[in-house]
mmCIF file of C-alpha atoms in Angstrom:
data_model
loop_
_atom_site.group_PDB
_atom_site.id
_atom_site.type_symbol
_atom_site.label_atom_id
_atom_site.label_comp_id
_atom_site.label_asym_id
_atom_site.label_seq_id
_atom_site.Cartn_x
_atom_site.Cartn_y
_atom_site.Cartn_z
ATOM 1 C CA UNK A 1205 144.759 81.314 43.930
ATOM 2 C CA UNK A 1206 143.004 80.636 47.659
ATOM 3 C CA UNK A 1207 140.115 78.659 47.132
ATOM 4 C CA UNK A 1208 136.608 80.952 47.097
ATOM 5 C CA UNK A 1209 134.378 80.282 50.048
ATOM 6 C CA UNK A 1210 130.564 78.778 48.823
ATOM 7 C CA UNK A 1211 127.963 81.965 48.711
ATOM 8 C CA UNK A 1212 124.576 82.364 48.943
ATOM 9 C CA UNK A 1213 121.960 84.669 48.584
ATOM 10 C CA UNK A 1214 119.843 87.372 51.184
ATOM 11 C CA UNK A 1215 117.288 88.701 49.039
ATOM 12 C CA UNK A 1216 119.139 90.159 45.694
ATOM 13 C CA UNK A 1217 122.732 90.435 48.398
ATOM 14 C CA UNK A 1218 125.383 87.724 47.634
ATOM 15 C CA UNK A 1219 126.740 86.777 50.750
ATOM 16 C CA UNK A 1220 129.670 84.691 51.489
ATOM 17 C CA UNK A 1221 128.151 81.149 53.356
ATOM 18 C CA UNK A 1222 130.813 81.898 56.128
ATOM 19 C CA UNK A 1223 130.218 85.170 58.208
ATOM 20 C CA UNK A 1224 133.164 86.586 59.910
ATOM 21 C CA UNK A 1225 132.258 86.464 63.843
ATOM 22 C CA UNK A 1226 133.258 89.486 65.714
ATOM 23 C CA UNK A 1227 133.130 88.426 69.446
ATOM 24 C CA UNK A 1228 136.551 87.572 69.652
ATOM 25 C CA UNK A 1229 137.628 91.002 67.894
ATOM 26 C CA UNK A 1230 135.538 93.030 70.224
ATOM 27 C CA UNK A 1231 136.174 91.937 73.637
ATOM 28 C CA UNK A 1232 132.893 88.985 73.896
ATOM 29 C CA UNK A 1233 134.563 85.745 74.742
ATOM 30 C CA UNK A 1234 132.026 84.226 77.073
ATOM 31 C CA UNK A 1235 134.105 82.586 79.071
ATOM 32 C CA UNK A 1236 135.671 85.555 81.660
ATOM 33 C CA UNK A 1237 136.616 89.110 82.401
ATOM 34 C CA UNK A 1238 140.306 88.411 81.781
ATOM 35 C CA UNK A 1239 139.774 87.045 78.727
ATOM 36 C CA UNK A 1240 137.310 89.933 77.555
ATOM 37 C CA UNK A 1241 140.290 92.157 78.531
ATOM 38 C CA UNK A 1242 142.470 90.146 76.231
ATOM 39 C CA UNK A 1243 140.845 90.495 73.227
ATOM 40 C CA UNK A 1244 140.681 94.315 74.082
ATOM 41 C CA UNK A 1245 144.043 94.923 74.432
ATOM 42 C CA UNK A 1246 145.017 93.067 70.788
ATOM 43 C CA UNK A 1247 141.650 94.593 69.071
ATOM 44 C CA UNK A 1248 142.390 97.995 70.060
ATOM 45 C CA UNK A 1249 142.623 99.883 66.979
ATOM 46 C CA UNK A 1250 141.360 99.901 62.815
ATOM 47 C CA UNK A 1251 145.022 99.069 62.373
ATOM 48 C CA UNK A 1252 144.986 95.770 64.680
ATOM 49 C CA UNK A 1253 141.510 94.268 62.731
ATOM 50 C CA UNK A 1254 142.958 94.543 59.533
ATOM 51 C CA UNK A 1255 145.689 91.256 58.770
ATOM 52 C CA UNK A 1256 142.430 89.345 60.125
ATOM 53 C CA UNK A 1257 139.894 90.793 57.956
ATOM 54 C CA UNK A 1258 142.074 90.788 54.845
ATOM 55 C CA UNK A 1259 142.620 87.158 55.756
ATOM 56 C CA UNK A 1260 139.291 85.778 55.428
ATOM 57 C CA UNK A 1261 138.750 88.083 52.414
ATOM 58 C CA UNK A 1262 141.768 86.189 50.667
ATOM 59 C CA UNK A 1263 139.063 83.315 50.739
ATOM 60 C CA UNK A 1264 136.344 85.251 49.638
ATOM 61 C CA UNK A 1265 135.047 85.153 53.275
ATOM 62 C CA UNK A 1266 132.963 88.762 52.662
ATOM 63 C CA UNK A 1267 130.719 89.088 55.188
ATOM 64 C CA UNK A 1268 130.872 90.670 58.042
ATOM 65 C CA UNK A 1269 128.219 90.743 61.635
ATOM 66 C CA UNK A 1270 128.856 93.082 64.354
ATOM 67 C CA UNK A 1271 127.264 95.813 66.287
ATOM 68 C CA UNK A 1272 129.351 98.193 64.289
ATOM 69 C CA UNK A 1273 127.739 100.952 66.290
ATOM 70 C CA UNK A 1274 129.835 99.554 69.170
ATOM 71 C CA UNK A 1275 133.501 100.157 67.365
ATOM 72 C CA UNK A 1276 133.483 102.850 65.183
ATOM 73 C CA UNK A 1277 137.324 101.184 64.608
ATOM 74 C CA UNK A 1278 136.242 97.936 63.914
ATOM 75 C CA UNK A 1279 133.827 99.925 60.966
ATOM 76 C CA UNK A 1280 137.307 101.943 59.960
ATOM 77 C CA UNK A 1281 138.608 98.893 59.358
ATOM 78 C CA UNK A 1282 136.221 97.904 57.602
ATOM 79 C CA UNK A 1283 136.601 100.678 55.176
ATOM 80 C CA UNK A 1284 140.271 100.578 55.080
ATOM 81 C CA UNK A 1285 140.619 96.881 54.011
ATOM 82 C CA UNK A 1286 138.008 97.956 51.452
ATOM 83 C CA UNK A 1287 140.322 100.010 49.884
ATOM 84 C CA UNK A 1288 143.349 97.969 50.359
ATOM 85 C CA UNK A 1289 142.386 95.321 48.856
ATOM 86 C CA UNK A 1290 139.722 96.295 46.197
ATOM 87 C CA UNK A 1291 136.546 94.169 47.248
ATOM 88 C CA UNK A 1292 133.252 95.419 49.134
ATOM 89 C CA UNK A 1293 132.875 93.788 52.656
ATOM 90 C CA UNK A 1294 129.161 93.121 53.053
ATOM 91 C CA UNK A 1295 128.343 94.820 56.617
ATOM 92 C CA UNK A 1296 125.580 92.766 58.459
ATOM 93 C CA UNK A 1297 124.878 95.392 61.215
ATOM 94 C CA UNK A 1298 123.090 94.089 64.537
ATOM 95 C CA UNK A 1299 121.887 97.512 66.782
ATOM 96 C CA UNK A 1300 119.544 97.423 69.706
ATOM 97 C CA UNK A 1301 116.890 99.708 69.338
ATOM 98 C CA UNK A 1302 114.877 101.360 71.801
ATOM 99 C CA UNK A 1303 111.564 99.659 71.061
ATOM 100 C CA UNK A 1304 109.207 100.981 73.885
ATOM 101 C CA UNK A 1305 106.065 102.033 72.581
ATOM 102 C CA UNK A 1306 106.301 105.944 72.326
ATOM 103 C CA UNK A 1307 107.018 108.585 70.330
ATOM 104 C CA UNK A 1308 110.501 109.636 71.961
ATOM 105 C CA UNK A 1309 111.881 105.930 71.229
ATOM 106 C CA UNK A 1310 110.318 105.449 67.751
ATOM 107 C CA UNK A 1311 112.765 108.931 66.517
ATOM 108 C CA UNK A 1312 115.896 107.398 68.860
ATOM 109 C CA UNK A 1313 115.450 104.049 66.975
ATOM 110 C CA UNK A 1314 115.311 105.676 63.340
ATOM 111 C CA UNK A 1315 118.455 107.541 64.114
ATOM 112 C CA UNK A 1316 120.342 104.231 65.317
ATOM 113 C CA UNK A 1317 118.917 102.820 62.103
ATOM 114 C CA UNK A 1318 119.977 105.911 59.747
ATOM 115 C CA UNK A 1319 123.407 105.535 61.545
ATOM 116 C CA UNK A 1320 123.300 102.009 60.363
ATOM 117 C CA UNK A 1321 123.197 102.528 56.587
ATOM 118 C CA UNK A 1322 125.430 105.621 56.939
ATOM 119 C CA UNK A 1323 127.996 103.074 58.168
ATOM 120 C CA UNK A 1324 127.410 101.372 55.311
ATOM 121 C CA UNK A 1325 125.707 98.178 56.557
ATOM 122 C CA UNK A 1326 123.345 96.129 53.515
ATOM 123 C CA UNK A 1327 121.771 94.311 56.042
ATOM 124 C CA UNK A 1328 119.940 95.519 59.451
ATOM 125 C CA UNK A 1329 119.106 92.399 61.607
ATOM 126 C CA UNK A 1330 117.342 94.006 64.843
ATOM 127 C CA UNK A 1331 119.198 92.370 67.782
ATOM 128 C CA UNK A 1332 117.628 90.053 70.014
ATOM 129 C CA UNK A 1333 117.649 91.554 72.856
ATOM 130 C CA UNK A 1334 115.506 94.536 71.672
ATOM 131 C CA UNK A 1335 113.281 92.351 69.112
ATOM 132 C CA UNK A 1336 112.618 89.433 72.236
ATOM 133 C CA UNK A 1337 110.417 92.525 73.770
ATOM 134 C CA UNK A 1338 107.844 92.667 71.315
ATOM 135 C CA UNK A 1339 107.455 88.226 71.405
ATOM 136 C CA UNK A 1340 103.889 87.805 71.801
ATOM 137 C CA UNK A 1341 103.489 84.319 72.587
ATOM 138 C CA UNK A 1342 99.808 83.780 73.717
ATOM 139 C CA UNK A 1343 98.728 85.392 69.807
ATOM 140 C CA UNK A 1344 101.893 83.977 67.749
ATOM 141 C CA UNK A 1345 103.389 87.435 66.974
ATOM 142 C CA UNK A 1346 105.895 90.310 66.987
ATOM 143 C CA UNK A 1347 104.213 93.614 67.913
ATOM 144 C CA UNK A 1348 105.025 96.528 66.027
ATOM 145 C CA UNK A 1349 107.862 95.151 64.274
ATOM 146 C CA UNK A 1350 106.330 95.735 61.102
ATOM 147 C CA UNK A 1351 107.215 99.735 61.958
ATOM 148 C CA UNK A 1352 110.961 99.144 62.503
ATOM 149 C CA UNK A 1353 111.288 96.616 59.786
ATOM 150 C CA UNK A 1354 109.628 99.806 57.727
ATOM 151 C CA UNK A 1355 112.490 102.009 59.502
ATOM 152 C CA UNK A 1356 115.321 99.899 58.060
ATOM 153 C CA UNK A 1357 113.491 99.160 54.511
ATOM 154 C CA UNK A 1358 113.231 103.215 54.309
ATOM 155 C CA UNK A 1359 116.909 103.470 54.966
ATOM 156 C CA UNK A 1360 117.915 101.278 52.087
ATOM 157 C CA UNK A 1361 118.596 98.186 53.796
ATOM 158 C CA UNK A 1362 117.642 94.767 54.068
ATOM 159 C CA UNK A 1363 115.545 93.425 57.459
ATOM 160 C CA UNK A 1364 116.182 90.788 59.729
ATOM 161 C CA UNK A 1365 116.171 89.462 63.055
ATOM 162 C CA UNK A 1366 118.818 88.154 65.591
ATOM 163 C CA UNK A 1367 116.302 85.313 67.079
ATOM 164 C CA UNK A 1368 117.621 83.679 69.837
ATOM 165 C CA UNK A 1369 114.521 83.134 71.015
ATOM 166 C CA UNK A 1370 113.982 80.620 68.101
ATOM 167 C CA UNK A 1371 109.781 81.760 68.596
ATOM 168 C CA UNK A 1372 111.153 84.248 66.408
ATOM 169 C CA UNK A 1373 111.612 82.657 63.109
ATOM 170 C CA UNK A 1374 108.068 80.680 64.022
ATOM 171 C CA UNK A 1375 106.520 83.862 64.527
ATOM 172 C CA UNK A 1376 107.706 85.646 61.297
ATOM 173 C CA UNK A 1377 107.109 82.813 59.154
ATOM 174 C CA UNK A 1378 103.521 82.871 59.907
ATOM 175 C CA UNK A 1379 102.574 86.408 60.245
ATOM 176 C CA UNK A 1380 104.672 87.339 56.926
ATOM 177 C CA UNK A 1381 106.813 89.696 57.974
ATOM 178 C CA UNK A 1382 109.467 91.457 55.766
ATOM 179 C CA UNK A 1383 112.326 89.207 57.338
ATOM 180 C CA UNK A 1384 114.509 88.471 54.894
ATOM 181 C CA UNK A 1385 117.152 86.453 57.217
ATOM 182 C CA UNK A 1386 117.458 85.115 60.802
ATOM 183 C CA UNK A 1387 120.386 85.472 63.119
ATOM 184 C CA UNK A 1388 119.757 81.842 65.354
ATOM 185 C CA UNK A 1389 122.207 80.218 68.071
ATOM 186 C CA UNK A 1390 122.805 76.776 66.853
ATOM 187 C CA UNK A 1391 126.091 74.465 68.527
ATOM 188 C CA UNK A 1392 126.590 71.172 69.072
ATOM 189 C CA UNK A 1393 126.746 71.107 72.783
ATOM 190 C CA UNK A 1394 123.241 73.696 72.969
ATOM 191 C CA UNK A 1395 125.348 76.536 74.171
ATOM 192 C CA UNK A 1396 123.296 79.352 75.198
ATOM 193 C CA UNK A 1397 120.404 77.477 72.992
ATOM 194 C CA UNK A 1398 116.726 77.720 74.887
ATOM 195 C CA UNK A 1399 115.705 74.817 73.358
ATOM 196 C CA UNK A 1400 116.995 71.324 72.889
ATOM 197 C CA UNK A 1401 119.008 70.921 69.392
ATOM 198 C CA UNK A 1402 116.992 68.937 67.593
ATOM 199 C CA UNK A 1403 114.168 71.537 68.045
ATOM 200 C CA UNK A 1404 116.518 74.321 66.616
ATOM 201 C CA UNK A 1405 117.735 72.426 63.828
ATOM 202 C CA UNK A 1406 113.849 71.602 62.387
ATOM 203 C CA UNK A 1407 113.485 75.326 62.992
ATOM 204 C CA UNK A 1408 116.128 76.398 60.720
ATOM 205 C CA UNK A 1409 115.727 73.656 58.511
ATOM 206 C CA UNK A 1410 112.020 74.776 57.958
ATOM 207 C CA UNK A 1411 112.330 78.511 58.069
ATOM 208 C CA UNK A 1412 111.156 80.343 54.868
ATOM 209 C CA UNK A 1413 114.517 82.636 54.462
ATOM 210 C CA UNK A 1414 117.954 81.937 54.598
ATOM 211 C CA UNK A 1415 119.282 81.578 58.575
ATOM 212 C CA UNK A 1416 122.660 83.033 60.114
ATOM 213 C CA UNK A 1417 123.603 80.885 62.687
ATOM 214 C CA UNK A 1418 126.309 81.489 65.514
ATOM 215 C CA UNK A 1419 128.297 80.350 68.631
ATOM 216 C CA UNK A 1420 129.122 77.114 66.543
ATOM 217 C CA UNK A 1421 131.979 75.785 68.592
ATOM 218 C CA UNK A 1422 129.953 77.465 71.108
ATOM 219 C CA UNK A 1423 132.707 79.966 72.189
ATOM 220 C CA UNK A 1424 135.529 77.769 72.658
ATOM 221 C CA UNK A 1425 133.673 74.853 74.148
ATOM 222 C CA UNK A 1426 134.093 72.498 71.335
ATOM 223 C CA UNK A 1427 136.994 72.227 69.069
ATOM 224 C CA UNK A 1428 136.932 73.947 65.859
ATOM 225 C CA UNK A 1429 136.424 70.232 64.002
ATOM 226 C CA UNK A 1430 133.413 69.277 66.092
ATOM 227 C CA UNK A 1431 132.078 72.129 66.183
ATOM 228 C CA UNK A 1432 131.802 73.445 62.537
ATOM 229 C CA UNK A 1433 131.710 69.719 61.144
ATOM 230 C CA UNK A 1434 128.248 69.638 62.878
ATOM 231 C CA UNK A 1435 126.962 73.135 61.940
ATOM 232 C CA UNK A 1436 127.788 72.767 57.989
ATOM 233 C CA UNK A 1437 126.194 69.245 57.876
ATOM 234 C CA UNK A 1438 123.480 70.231 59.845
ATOM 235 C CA UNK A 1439 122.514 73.234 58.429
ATOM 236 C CA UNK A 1440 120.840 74.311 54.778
ATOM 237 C CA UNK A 1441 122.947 74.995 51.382
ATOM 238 C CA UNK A 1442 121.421 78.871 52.043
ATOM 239 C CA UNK A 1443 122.319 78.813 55.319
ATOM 240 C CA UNK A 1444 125.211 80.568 56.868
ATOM 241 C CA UNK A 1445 127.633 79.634 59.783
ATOM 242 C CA UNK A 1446 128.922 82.969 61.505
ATOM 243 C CA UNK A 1447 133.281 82.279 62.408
ATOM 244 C CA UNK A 1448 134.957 84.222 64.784
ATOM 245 C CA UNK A 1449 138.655 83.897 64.834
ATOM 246 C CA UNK A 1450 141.210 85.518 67.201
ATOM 247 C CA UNK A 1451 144.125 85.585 65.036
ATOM 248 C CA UNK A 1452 144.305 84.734 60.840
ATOM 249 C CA UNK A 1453 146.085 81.840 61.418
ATOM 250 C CA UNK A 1454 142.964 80.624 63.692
ATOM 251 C CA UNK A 1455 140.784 82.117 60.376
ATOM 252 C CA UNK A 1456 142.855 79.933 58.107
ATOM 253 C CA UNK A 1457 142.323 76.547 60.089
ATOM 254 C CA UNK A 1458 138.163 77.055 60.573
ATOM 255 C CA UNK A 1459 138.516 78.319 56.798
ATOM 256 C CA UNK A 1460 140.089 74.625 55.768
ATOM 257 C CA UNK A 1461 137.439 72.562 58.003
ATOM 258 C CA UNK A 1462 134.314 74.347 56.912
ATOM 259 C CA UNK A 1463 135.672 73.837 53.586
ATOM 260 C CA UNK A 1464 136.075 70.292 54.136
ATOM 261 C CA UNK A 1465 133.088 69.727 55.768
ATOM 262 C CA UNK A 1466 131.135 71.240 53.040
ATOM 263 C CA UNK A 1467 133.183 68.834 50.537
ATOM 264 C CA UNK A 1468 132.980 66.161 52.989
ATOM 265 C CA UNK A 1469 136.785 65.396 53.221
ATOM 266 C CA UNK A 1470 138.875 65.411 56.135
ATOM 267 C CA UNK A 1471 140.316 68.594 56.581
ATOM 268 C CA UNK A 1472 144.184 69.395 55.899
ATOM 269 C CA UNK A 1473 145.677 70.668 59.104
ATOM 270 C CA UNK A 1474 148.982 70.767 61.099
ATOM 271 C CA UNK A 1475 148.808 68.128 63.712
ATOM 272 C CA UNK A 1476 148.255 70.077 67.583
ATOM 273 C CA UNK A 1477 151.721 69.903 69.334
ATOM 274 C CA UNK A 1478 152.758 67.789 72.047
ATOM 275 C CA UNK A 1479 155.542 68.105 75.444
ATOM 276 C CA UNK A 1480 156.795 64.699 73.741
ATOM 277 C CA UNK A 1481 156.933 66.200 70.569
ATOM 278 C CA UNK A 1482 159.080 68.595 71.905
ATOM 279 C CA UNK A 1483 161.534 66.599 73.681
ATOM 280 C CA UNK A 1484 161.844 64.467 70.919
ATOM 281 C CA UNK A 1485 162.688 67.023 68.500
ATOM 282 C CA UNK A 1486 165.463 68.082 70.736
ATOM 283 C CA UNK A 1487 166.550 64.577 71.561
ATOM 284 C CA UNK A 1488 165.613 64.203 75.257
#
């Protein structure tokens, strides 16, 4: 029996600590075009996501953030791995919603909501490109969010925020908003971070609800070691650390080394090859 991954808790939704990452399933690599195009080619049907997602399920690695709106076969998959393998994969769903301050955007943003928990997603964490627009920073707040936070509580789900900005979590702490979780960038090297590490880490480390964090080996920057070793003993026993993997044998190594890090063992891995390994094993 595969060890079970450490859980914890978003409101009354168990969650698996890891979150399976989805940038390197859906064509985000950060690093070029060609690479993008890669992950494209291999990701390219419900069929192609499934060894990967029935991989980290083996572990009890349930949860799952995406913009499933994005890849209706990515949400198949979903589904179909569901049924394959008799276990619920909790959706965390990340749309961008059309937040301008009219009529005609308020109904486009509770359809991409109702979409949402059609898809089956348990959480709704507003994504940060579309929540950064309401940032007040001279009063402290998030305008209006209080109505699409209502939108997502009305369709049966659970509210959050993607937070890059980290003002975010600040913000929502103070005013008392229903955020129940925060999605915040959080690496080793400050990849993509707008503030200095230290400043993120008190951030999460103070916020009132659990916190999702992502981009820990801050997309291929760091090695898998470094960078999760950091993030797990960094990080909260309710936090989360979001994993992307491009194959399951890539899943199975960050699996072993979050594992140990949380355990605080060395982790048990194959050694990286070598040209003179190579030549050695054929004598030369």
């Amino acid at each position: 029996m595969d060890k079970k991954f450490p859980r914890t808790q978003v409101e009354n939704i168990s969650l698996s600590r890891m979150l399976i990452g989805t940038n390197w399933l859906l064509g985000w690599s950060h690093t070029s075009s060609s690479a993008d195009e890669m992950i494209k080619q291999r990701y390219d049907s419900a069929q192609a996501f499934k060894p990967i997602l029935e991989d980290y399920l083996r572990h009890g690695v349930d949860s799952i953030m995406a913009p499933f709106g994005l890849s209706p076969e990515l949400t198949r998959a979903v589904k179909e791995t569901e049924q394959h393998m008799g276990q619920e994969i909790i959706m965390i769903d990340t749309p961008t919603l059309d937040v301008t301050d009219s009529a005609e955007a308020r109904r486009k943003s509770e359809r991409i909501v109702k979409d949402s928990a059609k898809r089956g997603a348990r959480l709704c964490l507003i994504h940060h490109s579309a929540a950064e627009q309401l940032v007040n920073k001279n009063l402290g707040q998030i305008v209006r969010l209080d109505d699409y936070t209502g939108m997502i509580r009305d369709a049966g789900m659970v509210p959050g925020l993607s937070a890059h900005m980290p003002e975010l979590v600040v913000y929502s702490d103070q005013n008392g908003y229903d955020v129940q979780t925060y999605i915040q960038i959080f690496n080793c090297m400050g990849f993509l971070m707008q503030v200095e590490i230290e400043t993120v880490a008190s951030i999460i480390n103070n916020a009132k609800k659990p916190v999702m964090t992502i981009k820990s080996m801050a997309a291929g920057r760091c090695s898998p070691y470094v960078g999760l070793t950091f993030s797990w003993n960094a990080i909260r026993p309710r936090d989360m650390v979001t994993v992307g993997a491009f194959t399951p044998d890539e899943a199975e190594e960050d699996i072993e080394i979050s594992l140990a890090a949380i355990e605080h063992r060395f982790p048990d891995l194959e050694k990286r090859g070598s040209p003179n390994e190579e030549q050695a094993a054929f004598g030369k």
